[in-house]
């Protein structure tokens, strides 16, 4: 039997991914045992403390074993963290060192949502693909510039390390792992039992573009304001750079450093965000929304929209329109 460890980090306030992981893998074990007369995993909650409180003491999780007492581990699941990532890293140095040790021994590691911050602190994600909650992407990129963060990604799988996007999309990662460690039949059973859309592969449709203004470059902030106020118009970024008395090359360099996007990419994101809001709250057709946000080429609009949301415009409208 293989050994599965679900970590319980110290000082955290997110219990759902711990309980959810335990429940889903337990049900997968039960089903597989009924079908094949054996379990795949021995599941244990592990950490460095005997008990960790959540939600200001309203809930608590008791660990079953200390990480130092674990020998061979096949798979480690790191749950999502609360939003004080520096605190999470500071409170869990032993867990971070243990992750490095176990990975070197051949253990596979899966992170749920913002659990990627804890794994990234170990250096194991350097120069590798990673996904995390869309709302934390800017913070993550600045904190871990060596990691290849995939914007809008749901699941990554690289060299025995798995990561996933935000919130309850972790259930898709768990199904992915069930299919790998158990079989497709068990994954389908779990998807039906927990009513999880097994085909989801992106969190882009759920993301809300917030402007990427967590930086101190005043020129870029002013440029962002110009783009957001005039996103329907054709903007000359050459002229915009001249307005700020800097070269176009320097303007692009500063913009990319501050936001992670080229100016034209930033404008595309602003346009698509406006289109998303229109699809959600109006009865306008695709062409009307396209023209409203400054596109005249249907193919170009559809291509950019699907690239940034993971859905075609008509699919997005049908899925999220409140009318």
mmCIF file with all atom_site columns, C-alpha atoms in Angstrom, residues 104-210:
data_model
loop_
_atom_site.group_PDB
_atom_site.id
_atom_site.type_symbol
_atom_site.label_atom_id
_atom_site.label_alt_id
_atom_site.label_comp_id
_atom_site.label_asym_id
_atom_site.label_entity_id
_atom_site.label_seq_id
_atom_site.pdbx_PDB_ins_code
_atom_site.Cartn_x
_atom_site.Cartn_y
_atom_site.Cartn_z
_atom_site.occupancy
_atom_site.B_iso_or_equiv
_atom_site.pdbx_formal_charge
_atom_site.auth_seq_id
_atom_site.auth_comp_id
_atom_site.auth_asym_id
_atom_site.auth_atom_id
_atom_site.pdbx_PDB_model_num
ATOM 1   C CA . UNK A 1 104 ? 14.917  14.067 -3.207  1.00 0.00 ? 104 UNK A CA 1
ATOM 2   C CA . UNK A 1 105 ? 13.889  10.603 -1.995  1.00 0.00 ? 105 UNK A CA 1
ATOM 3   C CA . UNK A 1 106 ? 11.355  10.289 -4.816  1.00 0.00 ? 106 UNK A CA 1
ATOM 4   C CA . UNK A 1 107 ? 8.164   11.472 -3.140  1.00 0.00 ? 107 UNK A CA 1
ATOM 5   C CA . UNK A 1 108 ? 5.674   13.270 -5.380  1.00 0.00 ? 108 UNK A CA 1
ATOM 6   C CA . UNK A 1 109 ? 4.172   16.534 -4.124  1.00 0.00 ? 109 UNK A CA 1
ATOM 7   C CA . UNK A 1 110 ? 0.857   18.208 -4.934  1.00 0.00 ? 110 UNK A CA 1
ATOM 8   C CA . UNK A 1 111 ? -0.029  21.748 -3.874  1.00 0.00 ? 111 UNK A CA 1
ATOM 9   C CA . UNK A 1 112 ? -3.547  23.083 -3.581  1.00 0.00 ? 112 UNK A CA 1
ATOM 10  C CA . UNK A 1 113 ? -4.199  26.698 -4.546  1.00 0.00 ? 113 UNK A CA 1
ATOM 11  C CA . UNK A 1 114 ? -1.971  28.995 -2.450  1.00 0.00 ? 114 UNK A CA 1
ATOM 12  C CA . UNK A 1 115 ? -0.130  26.016 -0.980  1.00 0.00 ? 115 UNK A CA 1
ATOM 13  C CA . UNK A 1 116 ? 2.206   26.726 -3.895  1.00 0.00 ? 116 UNK A CA 1
ATOM 14  C CA . UNK A 1 117 ? 3.722   29.539 -1.801  1.00 0.00 ? 117 UNK A CA 1
ATOM 15  C CA . UNK A 1 118 ? 4.973   27.000 0.749   1.00 0.00 ? 118 UNK A CA 1
ATOM 16  C CA . UNK A 1 119 ? 6.442   24.730 -1.918  1.00 0.00 ? 119 UNK A CA 1
ATOM 17  C CA . UNK A 1 120 ? 7.964   27.655 -3.823  1.00 0.00 ? 120 UNK A CA 1
ATOM 18  C CA . UNK A 1 121 ? 9.746   28.717 -0.634  1.00 0.00 ? 121 UNK A CA 1
ATOM 19  C CA . UNK A 1 122 ? 11.602  25.394 -0.764  1.00 0.00 ? 122 UNK A CA 1
ATOM 20  C CA . UNK A 1 123 ? 13.046  26.188 -4.191  1.00 0.00 ? 123 UNK A CA 1
ATOM 21  C CA . UNK A 1 124 ? 11.523  23.019 -5.674  1.00 0.00 ? 124 UNK A CA 1
ATOM 22  C CA . UNK A 1 125 ? 9.420   25.071 -8.095  1.00 0.00 ? 125 UNK A CA 1
ATOM 23  C CA . UNK A 1 126 ? 12.313  27.106 -9.483  1.00 0.00 ? 126 UNK A CA 1
ATOM 24  C CA . UNK A 1 127 ? 12.332  26.961 -13.297 1.00 0.00 ? 127 UNK A CA 1
ATOM 25  C CA . UNK A 1 128 ? 9.200   24.794 -13.245 1.00 0.00 ? 128 UNK A CA 1
ATOM 26  C CA . UNK A 1 129 ? 5.593   25.365 -14.166 1.00 0.00 ? 129 UNK A CA 1
ATOM 27  C CA . UNK A 1 130 ? 3.167   26.277 -11.419 1.00 0.00 ? 130 UNK A CA 1
ATOM 28  C CA . UNK A 1 131 ? -0.442  27.338 -10.973 1.00 0.00 ? 131 UNK A CA 1
ATOM 29  C CA . UNK A 1 132 ? -2.085  29.096 -8.036  1.00 0.00 ? 132 UNK A CA 1
ATOM 30  C CA . UNK A 1 133 ? -5.181  31.174 -7.354  1.00 0.00 ? 133 UNK A CA 1
ATOM 31  C CA . UNK A 1 134 ? -5.572  33.895 -9.984  1.00 0.00 ? 134 UNK A CA 1
ATOM 32  C CA . UNK A 1 135 ? -5.992  36.589 -7.328  1.00 0.00 ? 135 UNK A CA 1
ATOM 33  C CA . UNK A 1 136 ? -2.504  35.932 -5.920  1.00 0.00 ? 136 UNK A CA 1
ATOM 34  C CA . UNK A 1 137 ? -0.597  35.729 -9.215  1.00 0.00 ? 137 UNK A CA 1
ATOM 35  C CA . UNK A 1 138 ? 1.012   39.184 -9.029  1.00 0.00 ? 138 UNK A CA 1
ATOM 36  C CA . UNK A 1 139 ? 2.187   38.607 -5.452  1.00 0.00 ? 139 UNK A CA 1
ATOM 37  C CA . UNK A 1 140 ? 3.495   35.163 -6.327  1.00 0.00 ? 140 UNK A CA 1
ATOM 38  C CA . UNK A 1 141 ? 5.465   36.385 -9.358  1.00 0.00 ? 141 UNK A CA 1
ATOM 39  C CA . UNK A 1 142 ? 7.206   39.093 -7.368  1.00 0.00 ? 142 UNK A CA 1
ATOM 40  C CA . UNK A 1 143 ? 8.014   36.763 -4.491  1.00 0.00 ? 143 UNK A CA 1
ATOM 41  C CA . UNK A 1 144 ? 9.183   33.850 -6.657  1.00 0.00 ? 144 UNK A CA 1
ATOM 42  C CA . UNK A 1 145 ? 10.463  35.232 -9.988  1.00 0.00 ? 145 UNK A CA 1
ATOM 43  C CA . UNK A 1 146 ? 12.267  31.981 -10.846 1.00 0.00 ? 146 UNK A CA 1
ATOM 44  C CA . UNK A 1 147 ? 8.992   30.032 -11.005 1.00 0.00 ? 147 UNK A CA 1
ATOM 45  C CA . UNK A 1 148 ? 7.187   29.733 -14.342 1.00 0.00 ? 148 UNK A CA 1
ATOM 46  C CA . UNK A 1 149 ? 3.725   30.751 -13.146 1.00 0.00 ? 149 UNK A CA 1
ATOM 47  C CA . UNK A 1 150 ? 0.996   29.909 -15.654 1.00 0.00 ? 150 UNK A CA 1
ATOM 48  C CA . UNK A 1 151 ? -1.672  32.584 -15.611 1.00 0.00 ? 151 UNK A CA 1
ATOM 49  C CA . UNK A 1 152 ? -5.124  31.052 -15.498 1.00 0.00 ? 152 UNK A CA 1
ATOM 50  C CA . UNK A 1 153 ? -3.793  27.502 -15.322 1.00 0.00 ? 153 UNK A CA 1
ATOM 51  C CA . UNK A 1 154 ? -5.745  24.877 -13.430 1.00 0.00 ? 154 UNK A CA 1
ATOM 52  C CA . UNK A 1 155 ? -3.392  21.891 -13.159 1.00 0.00 ? 155 UNK A CA 1
ATOM 53  C CA . UNK A 1 156 ? 0.329   21.483 -13.794 1.00 0.00 ? 156 UNK A CA 1
ATOM 54  C CA . UNK A 1 157 ? 2.213   18.191 -13.783 1.00 0.00 ? 157 UNK A CA 1
ATOM 55  C CA . UNK A 1 158 ? 5.989   18.327 -14.013 1.00 0.00 ? 158 UNK A CA 1
ATOM 56  C CA . UNK A 1 159 ? 8.635   15.954 -12.637 1.00 0.00 ? 159 UNK A CA 1
ATOM 57  C CA . UNK A 1 160 ? 6.474   14.608 -9.822  1.00 0.00 ? 160 UNK A CA 1
ATOM 58  C CA . UNK A 1 161 ? 5.175   18.021 -8.739  1.00 0.00 ? 161 UNK A CA 1
ATOM 59  C CA . UNK A 1 162 ? 1.521   18.941 -9.223  1.00 0.00 ? 162 UNK A CA 1
ATOM 60  C CA . UNK A 1 163 ? -0.086  22.341 -8.674  1.00 0.00 ? 163 UNK A CA 1
ATOM 61  C CA . UNK A 1 164 ? -3.534  23.733 -9.261  1.00 0.00 ? 164 UNK A CA 1
ATOM 62  C CA . UNK A 1 165 ? -5.501  26.955 -9.471  1.00 0.00 ? 165 UNK A CA 1
ATOM 63  C CA . UNK A 1 166 ? -7.700  28.544 -6.886  1.00 0.00 ? 166 UNK A CA 1
ATOM 64  C CA . UNK A 1 167 ? -10.413 27.763 -4.379  1.00 0.00 ? 167 UNK A CA 1
ATOM 65  C CA . UNK A 1 168 ? -12.451 24.603 -4.955  1.00 0.00 ? 168 UNK A CA 1
ATOM 66  C CA . UNK A 1 169 ? -10.735 23.838 -8.247  1.00 0.00 ? 169 UNK A CA 1
ATOM 67  C CA . UNK A 1 170 ? -8.488  21.719 -6.017  1.00 0.00 ? 170 UNK A CA 1
ATOM 68  C CA . UNK A 1 171 ? -11.100 19.001 -6.487  1.00 0.00 ? 171 UNK A CA 1
ATOM 69  C CA . UNK A 1 172 ? -10.041 18.773 -10.140 1.00 0.00 ? 172 UNK A CA 1
ATOM 70  C CA . UNK A 1 173 ? -6.450  18.217 -9.059  1.00 0.00 ? 173 UNK A CA 1
ATOM 71  C CA . UNK A 1 174 ? -7.568  15.480 -6.682  1.00 0.00 ? 174 UNK A CA 1
ATOM 72  C CA . UNK A 1 175 ? -9.489  13.751 -9.492  1.00 0.00 ? 175 UNK A CA 1
ATOM 73  C CA . UNK A 1 176 ? -6.372  14.010 -11.642 1.00 0.00 ? 176 UNK A CA 1
ATOM 74  C CA . UNK A 1 177 ? -4.347  12.293 -8.920  1.00 0.00 ? 177 UNK A CA 1
ATOM 75  C CA . UNK A 1 178 ? -7.029  9.658  -8.356  1.00 0.00 ? 178 UNK A CA 1
ATOM 76  C CA . UNK A 1 179 ? -6.954  8.772  -12.051 1.00 0.00 ? 179 UNK A CA 1
ATOM 77  C CA . UNK A 1 180 ? -3.167  8.500  -11.907 1.00 0.00 ? 180 UNK A CA 1
ATOM 78  C CA . UNK A 1 181 ? -2.842  6.511  -8.687  1.00 0.00 ? 181 UNK A CA 1
ATOM 79  C CA . UNK A 1 182 ? -6.064  4.483  -8.875  1.00 0.00 ? 182 UNK A CA 1
ATOM 80  C CA . UNK A 1 183 ? -7.672  4.307  -12.337 1.00 0.00 ? 183 UNK A CA 1
ATOM 81  C CA . UNK A 1 184 ? -10.044 6.176  -14.641 1.00 0.00 ? 184 UNK A CA 1
ATOM 82  C CA . UNK A 1 185 ? -13.072 4.275  -13.335 1.00 0.00 ? 185 UNK A CA 1
ATOM 83  C CA . UNK A 1 186 ? -12.429 5.430  -9.768  1.00 0.00 ? 186 UNK A CA 1
ATOM 84  C CA . UNK A 1 187 ? -11.896 9.035  -10.897 1.00 0.00 ? 187 UNK A CA 1
ATOM 85  C CA . UNK A 1 188 ? -15.214 9.002  -12.767 1.00 0.00 ? 188 UNK A CA 1
ATOM 86  C CA . UNK A 1 189 ? -16.959 7.525  -9.724  1.00 0.00 ? 189 UNK A CA 1
ATOM 87  C CA . UNK A 1 190 ? -15.550 10.317 -7.516  1.00 0.00 ? 190 UNK A CA 1
ATOM 88  C CA . UNK A 1 191 ? -16.506 12.987 -10.050 1.00 0.00 ? 191 UNK A CA 1
ATOM 89  C CA . UNK A 1 192 ? -20.094 11.738 -9.982  1.00 0.00 ? 192 UNK A CA 1
ATOM 90  C CA . UNK A 1 193 ? -20.178 11.259 -6.213  1.00 0.00 ? 193 UNK A CA 1
ATOM 91  C CA . UNK A 1 194 ? -18.869 14.780 -5.471  1.00 0.00 ? 194 UNK A CA 1
ATOM 92  C CA . UNK A 1 195 ? -20.463 16.308 -8.598  1.00 0.00 ? 195 UNK A CA 1
ATOM 93  C CA . UNK A 1 196 ? -17.180 17.683 -9.950  1.00 0.00 ? 196 UNK A CA 1
ATOM 94  C CA . UNK A 1 197 ? -16.818 18.721 -13.586 1.00 0.00 ? 197 UNK A CA 1
ATOM 95  C CA . UNK A 1 198 ? -14.037 16.344 -14.583 1.00 0.00 ? 198 UNK A CA 1
ATOM 96  C CA . UNK A 1 199 ? -13.242 18.210 -17.829 1.00 0.00 ? 199 UNK A CA 1
ATOM 97  C CA . UNK A 1 200 ? -12.281 21.582 -16.367 1.00 0.00 ? 200 UNK A CA 1
ATOM 98  C CA . UNK A 1 201 ? -8.762  22.566 -17.339 1.00 0.00 ? 201 UNK A CA 1
ATOM 99  C CA . UNK A 1 202 ? -8.651  26.309 -16.698 1.00 0.00 ? 202 UNK A CA 1
ATOM 100 C CA . UNK A 1 203 ? -9.590  28.845 -14.039 1.00 0.00 ? 203 UNK A CA 1
ATOM 101 C CA . UNK A 1 204 ? -9.355  31.755 -16.465 1.00 0.00 ? 204 UNK A CA 1
ATOM 102 C CA . UNK A 1 205 ? -13.113 32.143 -16.785 1.00 0.00 ? 205 UNK A CA 1
ATOM 103 C CA . UNK A 1 206 ? -13.331 32.847 -13.058 1.00 0.00 ? 206 UNK A CA 1
ATOM 104 C CA . UNK A 1 207 ? -10.537 35.403 -12.881 1.00 0.00 ? 207 UNK A CA 1
ATOM 105 C CA . UNK A 1 208 ? -11.233 39.090 -12.377 1.00 0.00 ? 208 UNK A CA 1
ATOM 106 C CA . UNK A 1 209 ? -8.634  41.417 -13.853 1.00 0.00 ? 209 UNK A CA 1
ATOM 107 C CA . UNK A 1 210 ? -7.733  43.851 -11.083 1.00 0.00 ? 210 UNK A CA 1
#
